[in-house]
PDB file of C-alpha atoms in Angstrom:
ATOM      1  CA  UNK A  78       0.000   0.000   0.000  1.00 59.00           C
ATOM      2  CA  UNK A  79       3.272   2.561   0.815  1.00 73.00           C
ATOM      3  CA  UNK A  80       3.862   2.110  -3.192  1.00 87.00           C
ATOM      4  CA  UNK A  81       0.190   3.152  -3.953  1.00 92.00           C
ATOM      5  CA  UNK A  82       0.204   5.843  -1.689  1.00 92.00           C
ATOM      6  CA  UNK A  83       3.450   7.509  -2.684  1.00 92.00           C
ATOM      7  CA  UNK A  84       2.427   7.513  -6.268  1.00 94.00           C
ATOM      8  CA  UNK A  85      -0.846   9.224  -5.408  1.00 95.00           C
ATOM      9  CA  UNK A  86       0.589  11.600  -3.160  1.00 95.00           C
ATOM     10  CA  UNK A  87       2.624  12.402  -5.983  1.00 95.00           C
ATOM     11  CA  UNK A  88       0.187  12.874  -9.051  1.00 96.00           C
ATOM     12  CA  UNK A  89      -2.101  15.133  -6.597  1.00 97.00           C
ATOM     13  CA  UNK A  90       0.828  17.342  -5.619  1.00 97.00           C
ATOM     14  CA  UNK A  91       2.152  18.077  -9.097  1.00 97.00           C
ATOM     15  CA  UNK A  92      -1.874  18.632 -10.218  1.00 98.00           C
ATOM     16  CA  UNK A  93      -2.030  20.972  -7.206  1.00 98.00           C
ATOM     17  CA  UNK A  94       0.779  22.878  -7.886  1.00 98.00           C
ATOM     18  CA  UNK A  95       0.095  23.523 -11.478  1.00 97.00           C
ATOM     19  CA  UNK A  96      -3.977  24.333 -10.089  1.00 97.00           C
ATOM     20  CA  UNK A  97      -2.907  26.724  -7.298  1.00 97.00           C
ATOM     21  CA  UNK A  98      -0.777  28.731 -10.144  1.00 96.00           C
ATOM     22  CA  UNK A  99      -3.635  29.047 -12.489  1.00 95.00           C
ATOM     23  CA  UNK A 100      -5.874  29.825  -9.743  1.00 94.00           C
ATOM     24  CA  UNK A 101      -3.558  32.701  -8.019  1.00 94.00           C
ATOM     25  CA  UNK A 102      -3.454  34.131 -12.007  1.00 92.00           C
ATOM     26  CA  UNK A 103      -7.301  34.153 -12.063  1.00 89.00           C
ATOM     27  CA  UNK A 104      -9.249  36.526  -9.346  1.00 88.00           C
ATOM     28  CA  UNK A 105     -11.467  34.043  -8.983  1.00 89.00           C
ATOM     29  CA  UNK A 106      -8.969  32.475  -7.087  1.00 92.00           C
ATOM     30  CA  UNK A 107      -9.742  29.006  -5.908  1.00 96.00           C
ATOM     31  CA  UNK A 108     -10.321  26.389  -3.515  1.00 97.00           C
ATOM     32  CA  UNK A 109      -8.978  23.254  -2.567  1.00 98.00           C
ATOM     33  CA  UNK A 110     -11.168  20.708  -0.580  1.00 97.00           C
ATOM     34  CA  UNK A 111      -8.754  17.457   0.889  1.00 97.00           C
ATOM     35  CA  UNK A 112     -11.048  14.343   1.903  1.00 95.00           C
ATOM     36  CA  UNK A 113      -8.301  11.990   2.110  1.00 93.00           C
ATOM     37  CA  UNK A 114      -4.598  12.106   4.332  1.00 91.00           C
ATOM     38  CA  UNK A 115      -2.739  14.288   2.149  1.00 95.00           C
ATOM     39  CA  UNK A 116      -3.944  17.864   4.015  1.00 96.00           C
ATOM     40  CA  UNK A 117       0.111  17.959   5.223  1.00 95.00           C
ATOM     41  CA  UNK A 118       1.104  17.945   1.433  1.00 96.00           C
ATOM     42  CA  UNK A 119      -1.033  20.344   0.193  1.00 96.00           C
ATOM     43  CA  UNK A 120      -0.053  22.840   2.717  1.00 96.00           C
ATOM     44  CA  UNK A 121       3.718  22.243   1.376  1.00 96.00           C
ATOM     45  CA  UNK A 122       2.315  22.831  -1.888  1.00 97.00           C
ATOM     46  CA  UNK A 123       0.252  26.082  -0.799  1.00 96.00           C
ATOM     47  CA  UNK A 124       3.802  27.063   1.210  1.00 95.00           C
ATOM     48  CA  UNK A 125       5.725  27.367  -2.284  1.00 96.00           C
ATOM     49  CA  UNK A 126       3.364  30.116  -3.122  1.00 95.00           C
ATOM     50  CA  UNK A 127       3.379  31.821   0.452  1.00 92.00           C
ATOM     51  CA  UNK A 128       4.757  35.021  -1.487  1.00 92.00           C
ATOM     52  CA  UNK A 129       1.881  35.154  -3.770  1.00 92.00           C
ATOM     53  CA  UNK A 130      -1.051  34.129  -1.465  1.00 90.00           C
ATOM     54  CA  UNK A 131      -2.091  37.645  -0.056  1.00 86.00           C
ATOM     55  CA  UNK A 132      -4.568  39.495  -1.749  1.00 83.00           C
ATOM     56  CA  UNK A 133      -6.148  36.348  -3.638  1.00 87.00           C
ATOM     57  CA  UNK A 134      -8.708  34.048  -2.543  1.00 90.00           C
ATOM     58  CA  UNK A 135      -7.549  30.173  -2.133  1.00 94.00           C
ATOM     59  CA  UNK A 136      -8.544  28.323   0.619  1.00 95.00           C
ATOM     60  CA  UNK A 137      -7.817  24.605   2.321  1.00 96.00           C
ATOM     61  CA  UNK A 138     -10.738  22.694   3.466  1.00 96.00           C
ATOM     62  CA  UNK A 139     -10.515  19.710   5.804  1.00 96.00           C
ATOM     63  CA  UNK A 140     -12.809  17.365   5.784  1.00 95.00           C
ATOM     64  CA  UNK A 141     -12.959  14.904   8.989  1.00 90.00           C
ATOM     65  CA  UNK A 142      -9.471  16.234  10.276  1.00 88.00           C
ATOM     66  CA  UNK A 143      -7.465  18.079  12.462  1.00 88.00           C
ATOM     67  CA  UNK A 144      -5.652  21.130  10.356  1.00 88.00           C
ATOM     68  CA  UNK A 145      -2.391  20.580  10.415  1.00 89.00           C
ATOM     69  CA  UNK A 146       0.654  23.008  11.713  1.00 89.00           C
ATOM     70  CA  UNK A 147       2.321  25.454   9.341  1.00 87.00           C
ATOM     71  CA  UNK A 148      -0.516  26.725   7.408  1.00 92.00           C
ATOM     72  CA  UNK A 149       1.331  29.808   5.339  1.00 92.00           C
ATOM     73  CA  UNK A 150      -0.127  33.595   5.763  1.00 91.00           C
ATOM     74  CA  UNK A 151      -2.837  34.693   3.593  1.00 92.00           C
ATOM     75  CA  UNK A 152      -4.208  30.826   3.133  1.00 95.00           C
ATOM     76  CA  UNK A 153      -8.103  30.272   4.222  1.00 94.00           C
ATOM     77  CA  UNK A 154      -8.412  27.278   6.124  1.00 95.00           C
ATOM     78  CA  UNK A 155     -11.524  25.881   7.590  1.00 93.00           C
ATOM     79  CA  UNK A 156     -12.203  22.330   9.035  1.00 94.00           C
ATOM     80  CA  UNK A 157     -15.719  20.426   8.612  1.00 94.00           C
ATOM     81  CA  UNK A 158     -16.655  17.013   9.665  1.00 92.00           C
ATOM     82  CA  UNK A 159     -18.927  16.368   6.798  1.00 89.00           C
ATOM     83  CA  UNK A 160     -18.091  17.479   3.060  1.00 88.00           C
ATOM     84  CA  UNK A 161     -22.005  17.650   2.784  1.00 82.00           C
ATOM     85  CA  UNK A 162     -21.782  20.806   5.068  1.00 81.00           C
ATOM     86  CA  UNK A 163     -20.036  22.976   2.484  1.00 87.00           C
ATOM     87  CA  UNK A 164     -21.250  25.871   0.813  1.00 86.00           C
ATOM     88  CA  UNK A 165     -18.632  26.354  -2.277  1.00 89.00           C
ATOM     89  CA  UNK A 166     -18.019  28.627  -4.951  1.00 87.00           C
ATOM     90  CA  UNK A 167     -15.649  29.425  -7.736  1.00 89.00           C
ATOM     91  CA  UNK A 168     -13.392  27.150  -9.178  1.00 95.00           C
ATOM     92  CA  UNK A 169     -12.973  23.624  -6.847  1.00 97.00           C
ATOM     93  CA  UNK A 170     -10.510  21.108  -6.760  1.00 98.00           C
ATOM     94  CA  UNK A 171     -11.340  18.396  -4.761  1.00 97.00           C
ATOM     95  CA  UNK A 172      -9.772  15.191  -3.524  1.00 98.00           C
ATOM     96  CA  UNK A 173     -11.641  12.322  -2.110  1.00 96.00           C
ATOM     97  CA  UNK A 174     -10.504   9.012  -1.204  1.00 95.00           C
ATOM     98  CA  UNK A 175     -12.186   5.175  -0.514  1.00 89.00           C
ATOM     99  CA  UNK A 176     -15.153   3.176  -0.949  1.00 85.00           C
ATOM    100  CA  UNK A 177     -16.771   6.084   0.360  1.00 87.00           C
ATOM    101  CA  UNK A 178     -15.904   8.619  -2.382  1.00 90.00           C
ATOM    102  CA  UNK A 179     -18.013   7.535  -5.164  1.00 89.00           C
ATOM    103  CA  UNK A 180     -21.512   8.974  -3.950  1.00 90.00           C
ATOM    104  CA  UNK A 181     -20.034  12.308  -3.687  1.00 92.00           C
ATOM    105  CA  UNK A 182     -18.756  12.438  -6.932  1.00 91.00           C
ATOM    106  CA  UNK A 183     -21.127  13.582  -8.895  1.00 90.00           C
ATOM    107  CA  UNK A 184     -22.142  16.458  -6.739  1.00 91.00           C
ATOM    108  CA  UNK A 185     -18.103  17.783  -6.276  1.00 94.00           C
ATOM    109  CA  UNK A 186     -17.701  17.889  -9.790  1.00 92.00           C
ATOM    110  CA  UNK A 187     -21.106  19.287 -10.857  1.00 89.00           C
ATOM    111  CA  UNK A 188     -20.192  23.093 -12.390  1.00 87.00           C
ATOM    112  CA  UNK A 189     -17.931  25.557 -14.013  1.00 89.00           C
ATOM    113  CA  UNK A 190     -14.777  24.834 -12.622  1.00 93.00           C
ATOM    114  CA  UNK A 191     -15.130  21.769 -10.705  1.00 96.00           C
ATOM    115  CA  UNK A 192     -12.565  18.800 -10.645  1.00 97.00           C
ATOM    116  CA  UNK A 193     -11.838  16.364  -8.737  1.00 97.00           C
ATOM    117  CA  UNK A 194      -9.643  13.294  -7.516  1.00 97.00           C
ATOM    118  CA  UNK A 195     -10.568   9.883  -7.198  1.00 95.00           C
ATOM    119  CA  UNK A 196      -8.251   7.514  -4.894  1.00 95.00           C
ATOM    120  CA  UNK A 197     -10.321   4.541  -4.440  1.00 93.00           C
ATOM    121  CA  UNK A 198      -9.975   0.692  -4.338  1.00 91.00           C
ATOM    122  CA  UNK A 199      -9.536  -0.866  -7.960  1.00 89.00           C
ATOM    123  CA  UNK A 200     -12.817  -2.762  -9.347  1.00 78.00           C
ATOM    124  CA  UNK A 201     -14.876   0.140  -8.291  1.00 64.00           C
ATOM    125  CA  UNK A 202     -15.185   1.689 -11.555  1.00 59.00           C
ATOM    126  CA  UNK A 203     -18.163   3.840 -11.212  1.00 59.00           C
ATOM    127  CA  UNK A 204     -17.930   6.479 -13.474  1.00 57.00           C
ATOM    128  CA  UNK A 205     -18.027   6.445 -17.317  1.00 60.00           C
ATOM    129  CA  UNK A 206     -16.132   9.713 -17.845  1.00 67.00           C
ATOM    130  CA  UNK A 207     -12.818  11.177 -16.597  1.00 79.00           C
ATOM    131  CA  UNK A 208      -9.178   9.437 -16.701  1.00 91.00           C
ATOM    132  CA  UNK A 209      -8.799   6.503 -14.424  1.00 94.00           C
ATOM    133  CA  UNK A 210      -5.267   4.294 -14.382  1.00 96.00           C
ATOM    134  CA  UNK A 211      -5.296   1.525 -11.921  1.00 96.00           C
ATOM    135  CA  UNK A 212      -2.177   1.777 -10.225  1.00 96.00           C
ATOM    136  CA  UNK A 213      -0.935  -2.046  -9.720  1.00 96.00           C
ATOM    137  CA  UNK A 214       1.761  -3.584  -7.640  1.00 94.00           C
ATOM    138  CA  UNK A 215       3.906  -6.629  -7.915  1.00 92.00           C
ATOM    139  CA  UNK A 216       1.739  -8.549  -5.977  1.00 92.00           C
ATOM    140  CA  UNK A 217      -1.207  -7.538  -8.102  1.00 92.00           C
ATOM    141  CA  UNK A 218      -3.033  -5.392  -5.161  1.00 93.00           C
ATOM    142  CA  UNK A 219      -4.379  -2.236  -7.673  1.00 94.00           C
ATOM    143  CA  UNK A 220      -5.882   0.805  -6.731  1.00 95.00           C
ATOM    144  CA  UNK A 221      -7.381   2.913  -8.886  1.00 95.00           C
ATOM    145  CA  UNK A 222      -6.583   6.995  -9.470  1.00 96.00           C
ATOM    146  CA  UNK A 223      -9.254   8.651 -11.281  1.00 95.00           C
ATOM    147  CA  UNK A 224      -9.958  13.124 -13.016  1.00 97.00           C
ATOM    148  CA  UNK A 225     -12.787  14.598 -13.403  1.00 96.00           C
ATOM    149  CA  UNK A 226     -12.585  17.858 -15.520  1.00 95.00           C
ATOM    150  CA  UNK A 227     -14.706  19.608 -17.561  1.00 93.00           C
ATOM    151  CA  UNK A 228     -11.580  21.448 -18.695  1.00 94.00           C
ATOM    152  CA  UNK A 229      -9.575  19.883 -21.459  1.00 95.00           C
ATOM    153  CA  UNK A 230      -6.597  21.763 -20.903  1.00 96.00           C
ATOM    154  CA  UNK A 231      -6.613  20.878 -17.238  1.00 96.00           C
ATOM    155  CA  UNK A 232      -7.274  17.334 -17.995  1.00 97.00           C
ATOM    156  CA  UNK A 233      -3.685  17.077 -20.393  1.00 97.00           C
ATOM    157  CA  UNK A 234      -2.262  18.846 -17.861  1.00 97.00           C
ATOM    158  CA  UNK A 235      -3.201  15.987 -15.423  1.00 98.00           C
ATOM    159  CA  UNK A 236      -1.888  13.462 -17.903  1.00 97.00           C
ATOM    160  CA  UNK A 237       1.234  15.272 -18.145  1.00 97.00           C
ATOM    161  CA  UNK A 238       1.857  14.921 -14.401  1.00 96.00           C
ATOM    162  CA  UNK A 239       0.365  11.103 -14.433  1.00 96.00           C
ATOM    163  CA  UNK A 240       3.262  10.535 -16.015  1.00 96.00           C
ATOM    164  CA  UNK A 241       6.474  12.587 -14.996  1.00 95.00           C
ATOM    165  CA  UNK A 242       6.287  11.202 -11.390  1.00 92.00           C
ATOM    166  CA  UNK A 243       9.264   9.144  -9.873  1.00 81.00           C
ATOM    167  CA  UNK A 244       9.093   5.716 -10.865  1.00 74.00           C
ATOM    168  CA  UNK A 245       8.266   4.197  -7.222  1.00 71.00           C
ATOM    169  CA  UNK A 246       9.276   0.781  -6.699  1.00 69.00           C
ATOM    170  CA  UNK A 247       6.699  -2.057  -7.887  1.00 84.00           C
ATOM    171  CA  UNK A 248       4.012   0.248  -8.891  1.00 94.00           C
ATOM    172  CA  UNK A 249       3.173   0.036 -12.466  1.00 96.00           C
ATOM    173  CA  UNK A 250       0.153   1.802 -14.953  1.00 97.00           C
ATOM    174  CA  UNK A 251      -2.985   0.116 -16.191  1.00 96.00           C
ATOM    175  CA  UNK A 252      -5.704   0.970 -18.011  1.00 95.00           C
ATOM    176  CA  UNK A 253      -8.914  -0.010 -16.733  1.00 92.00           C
ATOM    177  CA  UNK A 254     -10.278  -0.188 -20.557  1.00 91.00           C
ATOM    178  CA  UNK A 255      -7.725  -2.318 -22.087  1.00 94.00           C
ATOM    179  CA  UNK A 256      -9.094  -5.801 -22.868  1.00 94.00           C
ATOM    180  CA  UNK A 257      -5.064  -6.655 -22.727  1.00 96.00           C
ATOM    181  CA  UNK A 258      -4.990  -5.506 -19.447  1.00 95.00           C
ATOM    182  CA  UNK A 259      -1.333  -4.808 -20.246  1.00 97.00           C
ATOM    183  CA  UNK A 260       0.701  -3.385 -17.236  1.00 97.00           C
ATOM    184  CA  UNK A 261       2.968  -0.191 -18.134  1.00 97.00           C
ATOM    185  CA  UNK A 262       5.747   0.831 -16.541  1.00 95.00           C
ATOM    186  CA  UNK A 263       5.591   4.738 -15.396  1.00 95.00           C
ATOM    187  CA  UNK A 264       7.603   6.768 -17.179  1.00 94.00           C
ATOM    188  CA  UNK A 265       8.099   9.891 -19.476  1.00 93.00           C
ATOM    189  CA  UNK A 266       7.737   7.712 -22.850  1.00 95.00           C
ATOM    190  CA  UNK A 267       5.600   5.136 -21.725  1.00 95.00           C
ATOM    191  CA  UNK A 268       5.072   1.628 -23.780  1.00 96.00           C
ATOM    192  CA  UNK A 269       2.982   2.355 -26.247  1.00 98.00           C
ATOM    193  CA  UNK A 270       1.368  -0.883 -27.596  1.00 97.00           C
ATOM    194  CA  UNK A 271      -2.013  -0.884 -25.388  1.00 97.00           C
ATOM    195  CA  UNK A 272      -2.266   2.727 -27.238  1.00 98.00           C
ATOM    196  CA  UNK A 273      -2.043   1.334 -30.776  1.00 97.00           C
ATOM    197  CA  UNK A 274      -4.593  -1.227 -30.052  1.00 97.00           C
ATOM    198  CA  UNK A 275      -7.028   1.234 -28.977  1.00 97.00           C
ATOM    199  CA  UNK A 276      -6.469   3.875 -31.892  1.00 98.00           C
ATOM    200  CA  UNK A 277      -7.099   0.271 -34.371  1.00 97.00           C
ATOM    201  CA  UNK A 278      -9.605  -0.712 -32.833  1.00 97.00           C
ATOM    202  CA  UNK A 279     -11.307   3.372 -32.843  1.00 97.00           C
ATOM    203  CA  UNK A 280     -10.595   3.493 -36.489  1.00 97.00           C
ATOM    204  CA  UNK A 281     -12.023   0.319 -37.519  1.00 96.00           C
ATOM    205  CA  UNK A 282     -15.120   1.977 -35.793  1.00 96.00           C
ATOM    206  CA  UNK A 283     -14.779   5.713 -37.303  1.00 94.00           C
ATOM    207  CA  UNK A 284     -13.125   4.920 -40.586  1.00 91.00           C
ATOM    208  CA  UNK A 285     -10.568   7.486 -41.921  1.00 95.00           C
ATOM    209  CA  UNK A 286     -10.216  10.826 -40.015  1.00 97.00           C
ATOM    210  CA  UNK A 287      -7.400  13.083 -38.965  1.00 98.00           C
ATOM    211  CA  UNK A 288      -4.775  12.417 -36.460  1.00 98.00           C
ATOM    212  CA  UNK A 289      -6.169  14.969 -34.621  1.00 98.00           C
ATOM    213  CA  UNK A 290      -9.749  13.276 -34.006  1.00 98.00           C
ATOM    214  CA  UNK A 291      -7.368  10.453 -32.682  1.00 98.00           C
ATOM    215  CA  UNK A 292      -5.191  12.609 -30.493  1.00 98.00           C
ATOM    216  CA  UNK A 293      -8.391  13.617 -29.259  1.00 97.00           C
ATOM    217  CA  UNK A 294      -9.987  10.575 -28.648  1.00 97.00           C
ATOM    218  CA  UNK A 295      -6.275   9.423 -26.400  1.00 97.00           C
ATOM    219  CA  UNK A 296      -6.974  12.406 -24.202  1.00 97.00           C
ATOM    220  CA  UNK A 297     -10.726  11.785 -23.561  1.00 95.00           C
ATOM    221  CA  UNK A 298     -10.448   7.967 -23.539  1.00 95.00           C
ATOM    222  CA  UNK A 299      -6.985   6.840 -22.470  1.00 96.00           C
ATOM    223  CA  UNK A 300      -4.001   6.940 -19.880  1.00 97.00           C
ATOM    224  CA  UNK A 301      -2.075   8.549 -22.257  1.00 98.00           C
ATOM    225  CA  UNK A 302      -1.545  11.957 -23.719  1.00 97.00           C
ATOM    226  CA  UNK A 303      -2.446  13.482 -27.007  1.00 97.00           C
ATOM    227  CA  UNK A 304       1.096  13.720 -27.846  1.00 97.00           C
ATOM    228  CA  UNK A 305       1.423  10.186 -27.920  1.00 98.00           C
ATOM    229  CA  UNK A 306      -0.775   9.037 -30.916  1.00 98.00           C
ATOM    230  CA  UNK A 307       1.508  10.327 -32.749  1.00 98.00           C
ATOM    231  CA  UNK A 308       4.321   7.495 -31.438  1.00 97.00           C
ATOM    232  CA  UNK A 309       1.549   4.885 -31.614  1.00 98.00           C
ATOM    233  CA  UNK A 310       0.317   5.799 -34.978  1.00 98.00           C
ATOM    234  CA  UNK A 311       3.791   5.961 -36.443  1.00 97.00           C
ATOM    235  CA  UNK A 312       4.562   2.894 -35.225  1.00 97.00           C
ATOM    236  CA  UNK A 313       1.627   1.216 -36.573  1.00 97.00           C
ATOM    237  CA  UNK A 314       1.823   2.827 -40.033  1.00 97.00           C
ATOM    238  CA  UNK A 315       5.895   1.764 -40.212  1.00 96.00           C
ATOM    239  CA  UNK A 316       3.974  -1.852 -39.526  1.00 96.00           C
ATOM    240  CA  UNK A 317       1.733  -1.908 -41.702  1.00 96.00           C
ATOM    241  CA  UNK A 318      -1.485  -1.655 -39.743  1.00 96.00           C
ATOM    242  CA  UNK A 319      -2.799   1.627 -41.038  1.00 97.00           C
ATOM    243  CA  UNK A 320      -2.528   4.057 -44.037  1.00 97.00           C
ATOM    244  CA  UNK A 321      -1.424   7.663 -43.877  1.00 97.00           C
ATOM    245  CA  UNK A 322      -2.683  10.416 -46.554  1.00 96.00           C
ATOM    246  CA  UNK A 323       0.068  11.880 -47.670  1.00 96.00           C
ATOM    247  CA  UNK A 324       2.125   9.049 -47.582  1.00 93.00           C
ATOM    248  CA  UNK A 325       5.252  10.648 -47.181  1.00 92.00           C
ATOM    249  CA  UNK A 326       6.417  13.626 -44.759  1.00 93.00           C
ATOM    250  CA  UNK A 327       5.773  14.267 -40.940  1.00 94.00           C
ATOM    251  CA  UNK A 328       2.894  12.779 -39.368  1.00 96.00           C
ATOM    252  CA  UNK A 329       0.665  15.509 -38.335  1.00 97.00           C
ATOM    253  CA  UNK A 330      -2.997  16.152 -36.687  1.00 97.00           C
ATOM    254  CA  UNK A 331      -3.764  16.724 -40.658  1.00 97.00           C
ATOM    255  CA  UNK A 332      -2.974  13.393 -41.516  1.00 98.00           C
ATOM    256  CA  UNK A 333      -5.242  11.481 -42.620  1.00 98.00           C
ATOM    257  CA  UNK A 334      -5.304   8.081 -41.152  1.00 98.00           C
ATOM    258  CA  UNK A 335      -7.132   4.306 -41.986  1.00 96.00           C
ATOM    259  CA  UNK A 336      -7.020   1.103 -41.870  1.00 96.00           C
ATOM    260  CA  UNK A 337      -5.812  -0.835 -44.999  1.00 93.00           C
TER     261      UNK A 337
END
């Protein structure tokens, strides 16, 4: 479970960091609600910014925990016992954690400039939408880490971070889609092959279309980034598997790609 944990702790720090500077850009400002163990770490994370923080709206809230110590000037922080108790506006950023997270879900993420994180137990798959990677460990124990944007740009910024954190020990990717259920080591170019398969398999459903539909559909419906279609699709055009219109030159989002 350390393995799991230190890879979640990870993505969710590098997400919050890259949130709390968008939000202390915007004069909406922002708030961050923690529903998990990880209230210490975002307070590091809000401490990196302790120069920028007066003046601007962002606030901590604790649900069903002590605040911890060294909470930086000009931070907000307030303490509930219930996340059902709060009364939020503005852009939201919320983490929740367990069995216990999925019915709240839905109502954390409904509006403009809601998001949040999913640490749960693997198998409990209960939303459709969003990008969920089962984190798995040698011994197979998964757990699953799951965004919910409506924000595109904030969703490939997630995938960015997804996969620039340390390799940890044990703890490999998988996506809870594949029918391969092929297990992916972390790292900054990722295998590739459970990618391919799914662009195939999307243009044997779609027919020809642009690289860019399919760099599209990775963001929306993968683990990986938009950036790597282009890796998979190369690889599968130097292999045969699909046709490229031109033929010759860079592969670009104006490609046009099929099956033969």
């Amino acid at each position: 479970m350390a393995g799991h944990a230190a890879v979640e702790r990870d993505v969710l720090v590098r997400y919050l960091d890259a949130w709390t500077a968008k939000a202390l850009r915007s004069q909406r400002g922002g708030t961050y609600v923690e529903c998990g163990g990880f209230a210490a770490d975002a307070l590091r994370v809000f401490g990196e910014f302790a120069d920028r923080l007066d003046g601007h709206h962002l606030e901590l809230v604790i649900v069903g925990s002590a605040a911890p110590s060294g909470v930086p000037e000009g931070l907000s922080v307030r303490v509930v016992a219930d996340v059902a108790e709060l009364a939020l506006s503005g852009p939201v950023l919320t983490h929740l954690d367990g069995p216990g997270a999925w019915p709240l879900v839905a109502p954390m993420a409904r509006g403009k400039g809601r998001e949040v994180v999913v640490t749960a137990p693997a198998g409990d798959h209960r939303v459709s939408r969003g990008c969920a990677v089962e984190l798995v460990a040698e011994d197979g124990e998964a757990r699953l880490l799951m965004f919910l944007t409506p924000d595109e740009k904030h969703l490939a910024t997630f995938k960015s971070e997804l996969w620039a954190v340390d390799e940890f020990a044990g703890i490999r990717y998988r996506d809870p889609h594949d029918p391969e259920r092929t297990l992916v080591d972390i790292s900054l170019t990722p295998q590739l092959l459970p990618l391919r398969r799914a662009l195939s398999a999307e243009l044997g459903r779609r027919g020809r279309c642009p690289v860019a539909e399919l760099q599209r559909f990775t963001l929306l419906e993968t683990i990986y980034r938009p950036e790597d279609a282009i890796g998979a699709l190369g690889s599968a055009i130097a292999a045969g598997e699909i046709t490229r219109d031109p033929e010759k030159g860079r592969l670009t989002p104006r490609t046009v790609v099929g099956l033969p």
